């Protein structure tokens, strides 16, 4: 079963806006066994919209359009579709009462223009909108289903869940999309690709998307099948082989974030952590505290951007900074050890580097970052050179610090699976 | 002049990927006076792609397609378009040599399959790709221009700048898009809308998009005109009136980020700052240090997640925390004052609050955040209740802290304009 998604709205044709509703809709449709074969974005022009709908009706059995159901003159989705299908619009009194009631609840009279929202094409079913005033529309025509939903994401999602999904389930094919979400760090995309791509030919019924993000690489193997047990078994096999090929670089087989995995290993090992950051400027602390409940393992940290604060707040000897430089293995070690001792944490993390754009030298280029980790036996350190601009260097260094924390614990403790 | 953008690739029809090339292309086309009237995403299917191209040729004078120019069997954009236009593909020897040369530079022989990338439809111009192996294509047919570019963003951008733009400039209409970018903080979207929307009717030739982001609200007034001086004058007028309506809440009239404005006012006032953060967990420091050169005004900070660290690193009296609670006006004041004194900064910022999901009470609900700011005369503080989940509360609180810093300085110092 083939679907097409149409996003309506001239603002979606500016350089500032993307239609993100289609990601939610695609995910939901895929789970129902319906493939999205085409997506379109069209402005508030009757002619362009008519053309989009006409072509969508040629291509797909299910068409979902979002947007253009509001009360103003720009909102012409309803009229355009009714006109294209040769159906008259009539005023639905029940819907009108609901809209009036909604305004009354907010202590206002319904403006005259909102009457348009109660106009329904002949033969259509209206879909109530508990979060807003624009109801949705469900029309079946010549073997096609056309669904109109409002463009506001929270309204669209609620209406899809409550109104559209139960109706589509009844007619959806038995084939479903099965998928996995593997998360990898410490390897560039091309290395991940090289390690796992030999598996693609061995599992021709699966398809794998590879995504690159600042926190690392994601592999999404997926398979369409009517036989859930078989699909899950095949996905178990391919992801098991991927795990072997990726080793320690794989940090989750179920789509967890690196922050969540770090939270888990720290909690399971009853460890606490404190950080002393220079070039990452608070981002490591910020990411560690992204996770609810992080106060149970994260004690706190120091952002010591100036050399004085490295000494006064973390106890790095001023002579060490003077002799080795603020960006050095020695200072990273002293930061990790110092913050651990000052806070009483199980582990201390120290980061110093050159985020740029200024401050680089041939010996210490922009992108050079030292990451130290200290436990009760003392500190260790590694230096990494990150590519890219200031923003990328800072975010890569942040994730490298989180990964250093993850890898501190034995691999078996990560409880992947 | 009307344009359509087609993004080719089955991976763009999954729930994980959006076509972002179209934002760049839209911005560039608009600057050339060309409006984007339709965008489409289509998979690697010959039939679907053919249908997309056929309909695009009906609707627009300029069609730009990205993706599907690679060397594999999936990459069928070239063939599909040639077939649709009834043009034969021929091998372009010069392009073949360029591709072979590119492989040679990387020390490899060109794989046989890459020959496909040198196939060019009859009558087409090839567009060299300095960043990759897939050349682009420019075809004129029955008054339409079709441009094929690779999907890799850096390749697409380079080729657009170097090859496509100079060709489009020659045929582009004299009408251009003129625009502004206003940034507002401290007001919800509906309030901004209410204050500026009466202006829309006064300037019917302009159109204004309103965007909401964690850092605040953006207003993008724009106007299509062949008369640049007139358009700029009208935009000056409407943005001047918007500035009056928005007052201090407007922090930039030229699209600067809040971080950049804070950097500017601190630098201009030769002030330094240090922060003591609890619920924002390092994010305020992280955002302050986003800006290159931030070490000239940002000394550092402390992330004192635990109460012990509030006392040991910032000097907040333990009794104060015990009697008033860690989330209180008094502790926010003590954090701001303490971090200022310990670091010698001109200004100290202290933040304490409840990011949730746990830890809320009827008196101190989730979302309550106290923000303190201290100078040599002592600290002051305000409490704000933010809506939303943990992530939103933390990011809203971070921007509120940056905004507190901005508003500390006289409004006239902001140098807007």
Tab-separated table of N, CA, C and O in Angstrom, chain A residues 25 47 56-57 98 108 133 154 159 216 272-273 286 311 338 342 365 384 393 408:
chain	number	residue	atom	x	y	z
A	25	UNK	N	4.519	11.290	10.393
A	25	UNK	CA	3.538	10.535	9.606
A	25	UNK	C	4.180	9.312	8.951
A	25	UNK	O	3.602	8.232	8.915
A	47	UNK	N	-4.360	26.609	-7.669
A	47	UNK	CA	-3.955	25.860	-8.854
A	47	UNK	C	-2.848	24.851	-8.529
A	47	UNK	O	-2.903	23.686	-8.927
A	56	UNK	N	-1.105	13.199	-6.831
A	56	UNK	CA	-1.032	12.255	-5.719
A	56	UNK	C	-2.077	11.149	-5.893
A	56	UNK	O	-1.809	9.977	-5.627
A	57	UNK	N	-3.261	11.525	-6.370
A	57	UNK	CA	-4.319	10.527	-6.584
A	57	UNK	C	-3.923	9.509	-7.651
A	57	UNK	O	-4.390	8.377	-7.638
A	98	UNK	N	-19.458	22.293	17.938
A	98	UNK	CA	-18.202	21.976	18.650
A	98	UNK	C	-17.243	23.171	18.625
A	98	UNK	O	-16.598	23.479	19.624
A	108	UNK	N	-14.853	33.280	24.717
A	108	UNK	CA	-15.002	34.168	23.562
A	108	UNK	C	-16.135	33.690	22.664
A	108	UNK	O	-16.483	32.506	22.674
A	133	UNK	N	-9.247	24.233	16.723
A	133	UNK	CA	-10.594	24.447	16.182
A	133	UNK	C	-10.813	23.785	14.819
A	133	UNK	O	-11.945	23.573	14.420
A	154	UNK	N	1.081	19.372	17.245
A	154	UNK	CA	0.429	18.685	18.361
A	154	UNK	C	-1.004	18.274	17.979
A	154	UNK	O	-1.486	17.208	18.376
A	159	UNK	N	-4.634	13.864	16.451
A	159	UNK	CA	-5.692	13.400	15.558
A	159	UNK	C	-5.262	12.140	14.818
A	159	UNK	O	-6.071	11.262	14.559
A	216	UNK	N	27.780	10.611	17.016
A	216	UNK	CA	28.312	9.389	16.421
A	216	UNK	C	27.509	8.952	15.215
A	216	UNK	O	26.817	9.756	14.588
A	272	UNK	N	30.193	8.215	40.933
A	272	UNK	CA	29.823	9.613	40.726
A	272	UNK	C	30.913	10.279	39.886
A	272	UNK	O	32.031	9.778	39.790
A	273	UNK	N	30.571	11.397	39.268
A	273	UNK	CA	31.530	12.051	38.390
A	273	UNK	C	31.468	13.568	38.578
A	273	UNK	O	30.419	14.121	38.930
A	286	UNK	N	26.612	20.065	30.771
A	286	UNK	CA	25.276	20.249	30.202
A	286	UNK	C	24.694	18.959	29.648
A	286	UNK	O	23.527	18.644	29.875
A	311	UNK	N	43.587	27.313	38.369
A	311	UNK	CA	44.362	27.217	39.597
A	311	UNK	C	43.478	27.386	40.834
A	311	UNK	O	43.480	26.528	41.730
A	338	UNK	N	42.357	17.018	39.942
A	338	UNK	CA	41.988	18.113	40.843
A	338	UNK	C	40.493	18.172	41.113
A	338	UNK	O	40.059	18.300	42.267
A	342	UNK	N	38.629	17.706	44.700
A	342	UNK	CA	37.882	18.809	45.311
A	342	UNK	C	36.412	18.480	45.545
A	342	UNK	O	35.756	19.118	46.362
A	365	UNK	N	47.597	22.673	17.169
A	365	UNK	CA	46.682	23.251	16.171
A	365	UNK	C	45.245	23.349	16.695
A	365	UNK	O	44.889	22.678	17.667
A	384	UNK	N	43.208	14.051	21.194
A	384	UNK	CA	42.528	13.792	19.916
A	384	UNK	C	42.544	15.080	19.114
A	384	UNK	O	42.442	16.168	19.674
A	393	UNK	N	34.109	21.187	16.743
A	393	UNK	CA	35.176	20.735	17.636
A	393	UNK	C	34.651	20.615	19.062
A	393	UNK	O	34.892	19.629	19.756
A	408	UNK	N	35.410	3.697	30.388
A	408	UNK	CA	36.116	3.440	31.636
A	408	UNK	C	35.616	2.141	32.258
A	408	UNK	O	36.366	1.410	32.883
